Amino acid sequence: MSVPLVDLPAQHEPIRDELIRAFTEVLDSGRYVFGPELEGFEAELAQFCGSSHGIGVSSGTDALLLALMALGIGPGQQVIVPTFTFFATAGCVWRTGARPVFVDIDPKTCNLDPQAVERVITAETAAIIPVHLFGQCADMSAIMQIAARHEIPVIEDAAQALGARCGDQPAGSIGAVGCLSFFPSKNLGALGEGGMCLTSDDELAGRLRQLRHHGQSDAYHHENVGGNFRLDALQAALLRIKARRLDQYIAARREAACRYQAMLESLPVTLPYTAADQFHAFNYYTVRAPKRDELRRHLASAGIAHSVYYPLPLHLQPCFAELGYRRGDFPVSEQAAEEVISLPIYPELTEAQQQEVVDAIAAFYQASPAAGHLPH
Ligand SMILES: Cc1ncc(COP(=O)(O)O)c(C=O)c1O
């Protein structure tokens, strides 16, 4: 017996015929770039997220890069990002020529700490990128207030949080631009790569659309230098089918998280914390575990897939060495990097599979009784 981290064939099995039909329709249409499937998907997902515009792009990474480009961010400017996130959040800032300015996280949610943001704002700060890590929104009311006070645009990195809400506001619809990823393991996964920028600002939407297509204002006339960041019509057609089941996928993830909560309660792991007023979409189910690396080895030998998001905070990545950060600069993130472990979670995960995961964790701690709960 073994439990995978995600099970995409199981997700696609009930919609196999629909996916094949959509594939055939795109194949026969001869329309593989732009076209009705892309437009339909953009309109439908933007509506789901409560935004006026959805701009389909080639990946979540490109959504972030495009958002930064559309806001005119470049050399001499600074962008505030959490250090405890996926690489793309800061990598895209770097690629524009701007400087990523790292901040620490809240120890309970692992999301960016709004007070830390306020402390690093300077005259050069051109944007703030909160990341809705693991599927829970950052404290957007505090972040939006700070941003408004300093007149700085907010780009939401909602790659992991499609379907989450902060109060009654959907993830991705709160800042100037929201960035989604359709990497296959995300809440809405393509059969390949994809992403989307969301915005309710008509002018910004126009710039995003133009920059996605090499900054072209008219056929082969370029007002700005953009890139090829387009989402394929084929992926859009497939994503449209899956997007109709998004509510159901999120509900199943939340049910699985609820079951884990009950099953893991008596074990010495610290369970995910959902802040007040947040609707968690559980793209990942991330606990903190004493003796994490030993637990990993035990789970691997028991056939339980798992992952560590993320083992090295971004301020300590070799590629950012010239920014001059040191170990100890962001202690909350550095500690999280040593303790977090993400367990299998996906809509099709069964209670029996979860029991197998939990039994393996329980067996590990029974065999190493010295592991107490982690202090916080
Ligand atoms: C927080 C975060 N930001 C950005 C991305 C980038 O998305 P993609 O893999 O679609 O480029 C991811 C994807 O893993 C992510 O988790």
Short mmCIF file of C-alpha atoms and ligand atoms in Angstrom, two decimals:
data_model
loop_
_atom_site.label_atom_id
_atom_site.label_comp_id
_atom_site.label_asym_id
_atom_site.label_seq_id
_atom_site.Cartn_x
_atom_site.Cartn_y
_atom_site.Cartn_z
CA MET A 1 0.00 0.00 0.00
CA SER A 2 1.16 3.52 -0.63
CA VAL A 3 -0.37 6.99 -0.74
CA PRO A 4 0.63 9.48 -3.46
CA LEU A 5 0.97 13.23 -2.87
CA VAL A 6 -1.61 13.91 -5.59
CA ASP A 7 -3.55 11.56 -7.88
CA LEU A 8 -4.29 13.29 -11.17
CA PRO A 9 -5.42 10.17 -13.10
CA ALA A 10 -8.08 9.65 -10.37
CA GLN A 11 -9.18 13.27 -10.78
CA HIS A 12 -9.47 12.92 -14.55
CA GLU A 13 -11.15 9.51 -14.65
CA PRO A 14 -14.76 10.78 -14.11
CA ILE A 15 -14.34 13.53 -16.74
CA ARG A 16 -12.23 11.56 -19.19
CA ASP A 17 -14.84 11.58 -21.98
CA GLU A 18 -15.45 15.33 -21.61
CA LEU A 19 -11.72 16.04 -21.74
CA ILE A 20 -11.26 13.89 -24.83
CA ARG A 21 -14.23 15.59 -26.52
CA ALA A 22 -12.78 19.04 -25.74
CA PHE A 23 -9.39 17.93 -27.05
CA THR A 24 -10.98 16.68 -30.28
CA GLU A 25 -12.94 19.89 -30.72
CA VAL A 26 -9.82 22.03 -30.38
CA LEU A 27 -7.91 19.65 -32.65
CA ASP A 28 -10.55 19.93 -35.35
CA SER A 29 -11.03 23.69 -34.95
CA GLY A 30 -7.48 24.50 -36.04
CA ARG A 31 -7.59 27.37 -33.49
CA TYR A 32 -4.75 26.71 -31.07
CA VAL A 33 -3.77 30.24 -29.99
CA PHE A 34 -6.31 32.78 -28.62
CA GLY A 35 -9.91 32.11 -29.76
CA PRO A 36 -13.22 31.25 -28.09
CA GLU A 37 -11.97 28.60 -25.64
CA LEU A 38 -9.48 31.05 -24.11
CA GLU A 39 -12.01 33.89 -24.00
CA GLY A 40 -14.67 31.65 -22.47
CA PHE A 41 -12.32 30.32 -19.82
CA GLU A 42 -11.04 33.78 -18.94
CA ALA A 43 -14.58 35.16 -18.52
CA GLU A 44 -15.80 32.17 -16.49
CA LEU A 45 -12.86 32.00 -14.09
CA ALA A 46 -12.75 35.79 -13.59
CA GLN A 47 -16.41 35.61 -12.63
CA PHE A 48 -15.75 32.73 -10.22
CA CYS A 49 -13.05 34.87 -8.58
CA GLY A 50 -15.13 38.06 -8.48
CA SER A 51 -12.82 39.97 -10.84
CA SER A 52 -13.78 41.91 -13.98
CA HIS A 53 -10.92 40.54 -16.09
CA GLY A 54 -9.02 37.27 -16.40
CA ILE A 55 -5.93 37.21 -18.60
CA GLY A 56 -4.84 33.66 -19.31
CA VAL A 57 -1.07 33.19 -19.35
CA SER A 58 1.52 30.47 -19.78
CA SER A 59 2.19 29.78 -16.06
CA GLY A 60 1.80 31.20 -12.56
CA THR A 61 5.38 32.40 -12.82
CA ASP A 62 4.56 34.33 -15.99
CA ALA A 63 1.45 35.76 -14.32
CA LEU A 64 3.70 37.28 -11.62
CA LEU A 65 6.26 38.54 -14.14
CA LEU A 66 3.54 40.03 -16.33
CA ALA A 67 1.86 41.74 -13.34
CA LEU A 68 5.17 43.34 -12.36
CA MET A 69 5.83 44.43 -15.96
CA ALA A 70 2.33 45.89 -16.31
CA LEU A 71 2.89 47.94 -13.17
CA GLY A 72 6.10 49.28 -14.72
CA ILE A 73 8.38 47.77 -12.09
CA GLY A 74 12.09 47.68 -12.89
CA PRO A 75 15.62 48.69 -11.92
CA GLY A 76 16.02 51.02 -8.94
CA GLN A 77 12.76 49.85 -7.38
CA GLN A 78 12.02 47.48 -4.51
CA VAL A 79 9.29 44.87 -4.12
CA ILE A 80 8.39 43.41 -0.73
CA VAL A 81 7.95 39.62 -0.67
CA PRO A 82 7.87 36.96 2.05
CA THR A 83 11.06 34.92 2.28
CA PHE A 84 9.08 31.74 2.99
CA THR A 85 7.46 31.03 -0.38
CA PHE A 86 7.98 29.32 -3.71
CA PHE A 87 10.95 30.68 -5.64
CA ALA A 88 8.91 32.34 -8.40
CA THR A 89 7.56 35.06 -6.10
CA ALA A 90 11.00 36.63 -5.70
CA GLY A 91 12.56 35.25 -8.90
CA CYS A 92 10.13 37.32 -10.99
CA VAL A 93 10.98 40.49 -9.06
CA TRP A 94 14.66 39.87 -9.74
CA ARG A 95 14.01 39.29 -13.45
CA THR A 96 12.47 42.79 -13.80
CA GLY A 97 15.69 44.30 -12.42
CA ALA A 98 13.96 45.40 -9.19
CA ARG A 99 15.23 44.31 -5.78
CA PRO A 100 13.29 41.74 -3.77
CA VAL A 101 13.01 42.94 -0.15
CA PHE A 102 12.30 39.98 2.06
CA VAL A 103 10.13 39.97 5.19
CA ASP A 104 9.34 37.33 7.78
CA ILE A 105 6.09 35.43 8.28
CA ASP A 106 3.47 34.93 10.94
CA PRO A 107 4.41 31.72 12.81
CA LYS A 108 0.85 30.40 12.89
CA THR A 109 -0.28 30.85 9.28
CA CYS A 110 3.18 30.99 7.61
CA ASN A 111 1.87 33.99 5.67
CA LEU A 112 3.63 37.32 5.39
CA ASP A 113 3.58 39.41 8.58
CA PRO A 114 1.94 42.81 7.82
CA GLN A 115 3.89 44.60 10.55
CA ALA A 116 7.15 43.41 9.04
CA VAL A 117 5.99 44.84 5.70
CA GLU A 118 5.43 48.28 7.17
CA ARG A 119 8.95 48.33 8.65
CA VAL A 120 10.70 47.87 5.28
CA ILE A 121 8.72 50.34 3.14
CA THR A 122 10.95 52.99 1.56
CA ALA A 123 10.56 55.63 -1.15
CA GLU A 124 11.70 52.94 -3.63
CA THR A 125 9.01 50.41 -2.69
CA ALA A 126 7.02 49.84 -5.88
CA ALA A 127 4.84 46.84 -4.93
CA ILE A 128 4.02 44.34 -2.20
CA ILE A 129 3.45 40.66 -3.06
CA PRO A 130 1.64 38.77 -0.30
CA VAL A 131 1.57 35.02 -0.98
CA HIS A 132 -1.49 33.03 0.05
CA LEU A 133 0.59 30.10 1.19
CA PHE A 134 -0.79 26.55 1.30
CA GLY A 135 -4.25 27.83 0.23
CA GLN A 136 -4.99 30.40 2.92
CA CYS A 137 -5.02 34.12 2.19
CA ALA A 138 -2.52 36.37 3.90
CA ASP A 139 -3.96 39.01 6.24
CA MET A 140 -5.20 41.08 3.32
CA SER A 141 -7.16 43.64 5.31
CA ALA A 142 -4.00 44.70 7.19
CA ILE A 143 -1.84 44.53 4.05
CA MET A 144 -4.29 46.53 1.92
CA GLN A 145 -4.53 49.21 4.62
CA ILE A 146 -0.74 49.57 4.78
CA ALA A 147 -0.50 49.60 0.98
CA ALA A 148 -3.22 52.24 0.67
CA ARG A 149 -1.56 54.45 3.28
CA HIS A 150 1.70 54.37 1.28
CA GLU A 151 0.00 54.24 -2.16
CA ILE A 152 1.78 51.05 -3.15
CA PRO A 153 0.08 48.48 -5.43
CA VAL A 154 -0.45 44.94 -4.15
CA ILE A 155 0.05 41.88 -6.36
CA GLU A 156 -1.49 38.78 -4.80
CA ASP A 157 0.42 35.56 -5.37
CA ALA A 158 -2.67 33.37 -5.27
CA ALA A 159 -1.00 30.44 -7.06
CA GLN A 160 -1.91 28.09 -4.20
CA ALA A 161 -5.17 29.72 -3.18
CA LEU A 162 -7.73 29.60 -5.99
CA GLY A 163 -11.07 29.13 -4.22
CA ALA A 164 -9.89 30.58 -0.89
CA ARG A 165 -11.53 33.67 0.59
CA CYS A 166 -10.47 36.39 2.96
CA GLY A 167 -13.74 37.47 4.59
CA ASP A 168 -16.07 37.51 1.61
CA GLN A 169 -13.35 38.44 -0.89
CA PRO A 170 -12.05 35.70 -3.20
CA ALA A 171 -8.28 35.17 -3.32
CA GLY A 172 -6.81 37.03 -6.27
CA SER A 173 -9.55 39.67 -6.42
CA ILE A 174 -8.30 41.88 -3.58
CA GLY A 175 -5.07 43.52 -4.79
CA ALA A 176 -4.42 45.43 -8.01
CA VAL A 177 -3.60 42.11 -9.72
CA GLY A 178 -4.07 38.52 -8.55
CA CYS A 179 -1.87 35.76 -9.99
CA LEU A 180 -3.07 32.16 -10.35
CA SER A 181 -1.21 29.01 -11.34
CA PHE A 182 -2.72 26.01 -13.12
CA PHE A 183 0.27 23.75 -12.46
CA PRO A 184 -1.25 20.24 -12.45
CA SER A 185 -1.20 19.85 -8.64
CA LYS A 186 -2.90 23.19 -7.96
CA ASN A 187 -6.56 23.54 -6.95
CA LEU A 188 -7.36 23.90 -10.64
CA GLY A 189 -4.70 22.02 -12.56
CA ALA A 190 -4.08 22.06 -16.30
CA LEU A 191 -2.79 19.06 -18.23
CA GLY A 192 0.45 20.98 -18.47
CA GLU A 193 1.28 24.58 -17.61
CA GLY A 194 -0.92 27.64 -17.25
CA GLY A 195 -1.73 30.68 -15.16
CA MET A 196 -3.91 33.77 -15.03
CA CYS A 197 -3.77 37.42 -14.00
CA LEU A 198 -6.97 38.73 -12.44
CA THR A 199 -7.82 42.42 -12.17
CA SER A 200 -10.83 44.70 -11.97
CA ASP A 201 -8.88 47.68 -13.31
CA ASP A 202 -9.80 48.09 -17.00
CA GLU A 203 -6.65 49.96 -17.93
CA LEU A 204 -4.36 47.49 -16.19
CA ALA A 205 -6.21 44.64 -17.91
CA GLY A 206 -5.45 46.26 -21.27
CA ARG A 207 -1.75 46.53 -20.41
CA LEU A 208 -1.63 42.92 -19.21
CA ARG A 209 -3.25 41.71 -22.44
CA GLN A 210 -0.89 43.76 -24.55
CA LEU A 211 2.28 42.69 -22.72
CA ARG A 212 1.19 39.04 -22.85
CA HIS A 213 1.38 39.37 -26.64
CA HIS A 214 4.79 41.05 -27.07
CA GLY A 215 3.41 44.50 -26.20
CA GLN A 216 1.68 44.54 -29.57
CA SER A 217 -0.87 47.36 -29.96
CA ASP A 218 -1.77 46.52 -33.55
CA ALA A 219 -0.51 43.77 -35.85
CA TYR A 220 3.29 43.91 -35.63
CA HIS A 221 3.31 47.34 -33.98
CA HIS A 222 4.81 47.31 -30.50
CA GLU A 223 4.17 50.05 -27.96
CA ASN A 224 6.08 48.22 -25.23
CA VAL A 225 8.39 45.27 -24.93
CA GLY A 226 6.34 42.35 -23.65
CA GLY A 227 6.72 38.63 -24.14
CA ASN A 228 4.90 35.54 -25.31
CA PHE A 229 2.95 34.71 -22.16
CA ARG A 230 -0.13 33.23 -23.84
CA LEU A 231 -2.21 30.35 -22.47
CA ASP A 232 -2.86 27.67 -25.13
CA ALA A 233 -6.44 27.28 -26.37
CA LEU A 234 -6.13 23.56 -25.64
CA GLN A 235 -5.28 24.09 -21.97
CA ALA A 236 -8.09 26.66 -21.72
CA ALA A 237 -10.59 24.17 -23.14
CA LEU A 238 -9.51 21.46 -20.68
CA LEU A 239 -9.38 23.88 -17.75
CA ARG A 240 -12.93 25.06 -18.52
CA ILE A 241 -14.21 21.55 -17.91
CA LYS A 242 -12.35 21.21 -14.63
CA ALA A 243 -13.31 24.74 -13.52
CA ARG A 244 -16.98 23.71 -13.52
CA ARG A 245 -16.09 21.31 -10.69
CA LEU A 246 -13.92 23.73 -8.75
CA ASP A 247 -16.38 24.21 -5.86
CA GLN A 248 -16.62 20.45 -5.52
CA TYR A 249 -12.81 20.04 -5.58
CA ILE A 250 -12.35 22.70 -2.89
CA ALA A 251 -15.10 21.21 -0.72
CA ALA A 252 -13.43 17.77 -0.97
CA ARG A 253 -10.04 19.24 -0.01
CA ARG A 254 -11.62 20.94 3.00
CA GLU A 255 -13.34 17.71 4.05
CA ALA A 256 -10.03 15.85 3.82
CA ALA A 257 -8.39 18.58 5.95
CA CYS A 258 -11.17 18.22 8.51
CA ARG A 259 -10.64 14.45 8.69
CA TYR A 260 -6.88 14.92 9.14
CA GLN A 261 -7.58 17.37 11.96
CA ALA A 262 -9.55 14.73 13.90
CA MET A 263 -7.13 11.91 13.07
CA LEU A 264 -3.92 13.79 13.92
CA GLU A 265 -5.11 15.62 17.03
CA SER A 266 -3.45 13.34 19.56
CA LEU A 267 -0.10 13.16 17.74
CA PRO A 268 2.80 15.52 18.45
CA VAL A 269 2.46 17.46 15.18
CA THR A 270 1.22 21.05 15.01
CA LEU A 271 -1.82 21.21 12.75
CA PRO A 272 -2.53 23.93 10.16
CA TYR A 273 -3.97 27.08 11.71
CA THR A 274 -6.86 28.79 9.95
CA ALA A 275 -7.07 32.45 10.94
CA ALA A 276 -10.41 34.06 11.80
CA ASP A 277 -12.40 35.12 8.76
CA GLN A 278 -10.38 32.95 6.36
CA PHE A 279 -11.78 30.25 4.09
CA HIS A 280 -8.84 27.90 3.54
CA ALA A 281 -8.70 26.10 0.19
CA PHE A 282 -6.08 23.54 1.35
CA ASN A 283 -3.91 23.25 -1.73
CA TYR A 284 -1.44 21.78 0.75
CA TYR A 285 -1.97 20.22 4.16
CA THR A 286 1.13 21.35 6.01
CA VAL A 287 1.93 20.42 9.60
CA ARG A 288 4.95 21.14 11.74
CA ALA A 289 6.65 18.02 12.99
CA PRO A 290 9.30 17.38 15.63
CA LYS A 291 12.21 15.36 14.19
CA ARG A 292 10.87 16.28 10.75
CA ASP A 293 13.69 14.81 8.70
CA GLU A 294 13.59 11.48 10.56
CA LEU A 295 9.82 11.43 10.07
CA ARG A 296 10.39 11.99 6.35
CA ARG A 297 12.65 8.97 6.11
CA HIS A 298 10.10 6.87 7.99
CA LEU A 299 7.24 7.99 5.72
CA ALA A 300 9.30 7.32 2.62
CA SER A 301 9.98 3.77 3.79
CA ALA A 302 6.26 3.30 4.52
CA GLY A 303 5.34 4.44 0.97
CA ILE A 304 3.72 7.70 2.11
CA ALA A 305 4.47 10.51 -0.33
CA HIS A 306 5.06 13.91 1.25
CA SER A 307 6.99 17.07 0.52
CA VAL A 308 8.65 20.00 2.25
CA TYR A 309 7.40 23.37 1.06
CA TYR A 310 10.00 24.93 1.54
CA PRO A 311 13.30 23.70 2.95
CA LEU A 312 15.34 26.88 2.34
CA PRO A 313 13.88 30.39 2.70
CA LEU A 314 14.58 32.63 -0.27
CA HIS A 315 16.89 35.08 1.54
CA LEU A 316 19.33 32.15 1.94
CA GLN A 317 19.23 30.99 -1.70
CA PRO A 318 22.65 31.20 -3.38
CA CYS A 319 21.23 33.18 -6.32
CA PHE A 320 20.25 36.03 -3.98
CA ALA A 321 23.58 36.11 -2.08
CA GLU A 322 24.43 39.56 -3.38
CA LEU A 323 21.38 40.99 -1.59
CA GLY A 324 23.41 40.49 1.60
CA TYR A 325 20.97 38.61 3.81
CA ARG A 326 22.28 36.21 6.48
CA ARG A 327 21.01 33.22 8.42
CA GLY A 328 19.20 34.62 11.47
CA ASP A 329 17.67 37.57 9.58
CA PHE A 330 14.21 35.95 9.43
CA PRO A 331 14.04 33.47 12.32
CA VAL A 332 10.36 32.58 11.96
CA SER A 333 10.82 31.53 8.35
CA GLU A 334 14.06 29.71 9.09
CA GLN A 335 12.36 27.71 11.84
CA ALA A 336 9.37 26.93 9.63
CA ALA A 337 11.73 25.63 6.93
CA GLU A 338 13.07 23.11 9.44
CA GLU A 339 9.70 21.95 10.76
CA VAL A 340 7.11 21.92 7.96
CA ILE A 341 6.02 18.83 6.11
CA SER A 342 3.12 18.61 3.67
CA LEU A 343 1.00 15.46 3.63
CA PRO A 344 -1.03 14.06 0.74
CA ILE A 345 -4.18 16.10 0.06
CA TYR A 346 -6.33 16.12 -3.05
CA PRO A 347 -10.06 15.90 -3.75
CA GLU A 348 -10.01 12.13 -4.38
CA LEU A 349 -8.05 11.23 -1.21
CA THR A 350 -10.02 8.61 0.73
CA GLU A 351 -10.43 8.26 4.48
CA ALA A 352 -8.64 4.89 4.29
CA GLN A 353 -5.65 6.52 2.60
CA GLN A 354 -5.59 9.23 5.24
CA GLN A 355 -5.70 6.58 7.97
CA GLU A 356 -2.66 4.98 6.36
CA VAL A 357 -0.81 8.32 6.44
CA VAL A 358 -1.79 8.92 10.06
CA ASP A 359 -0.90 5.36 11.15
CA ALA A 360 2.57 5.80 9.66
CA ILE A 361 3.06 9.09 11.53
CA ALA A 362 1.77 7.54 14.79
CA ALA A 363 4.11 4.56 14.39
CA PHE A 364 7.06 6.91 13.99
CA TYR A 365 6.33 8.87 17.17
CA GLN A 366 5.58 5.71 19.16
CA ALA A 367 9.04 4.50 18.23
CA SER A 368 10.62 7.85 19.21
CA PRO A 369 8.67 8.92 22.32
CA ALA A 370 11.07 11.77 23.17
CA ALA A 371 9.44 13.96 20.53
CA GLY A 372 7.21 16.44 22.31
CA HIS A 373 5.01 19.07 20.69
CA LEU A 374 6.93 21.91 19.13
CA PRO A 375 6.96 25.07 21.23
CA HIS A 376 5.53 28.18 19.58
C1 LIG B 1 3.32 30.49 -4.31
C2 LIG B 1 3.59 30.19 -5.75
N1 LIG B 1 3.88 31.20 -6.58
C3 LIG B 1 4.12 31.00 -7.88
C4 LIG B 1 4.08 29.74 -8.43
C5 LIG B 1 4.44 29.56 -9.88
O1 LIG B 1 3.45 28.93 -10.63
P1 LIG B 1 3.85 28.03 -11.91
O2 LIG B 1 4.47 26.78 -11.41
O3 LIG B 1 2.53 27.83 -12.58
O4 LIG B 1 4.78 28.83 -12.73
C6 LIG B 1 3.77 28.65 -7.62
C7 LIG B 1 3.73 27.28 -8.18
O5 LIG B 1 4.22 26.34 -7.64
C8 LIG B 1 3.53 28.87 -6.24
O6 LIG B 1 3.26 27.86 -5.41
#
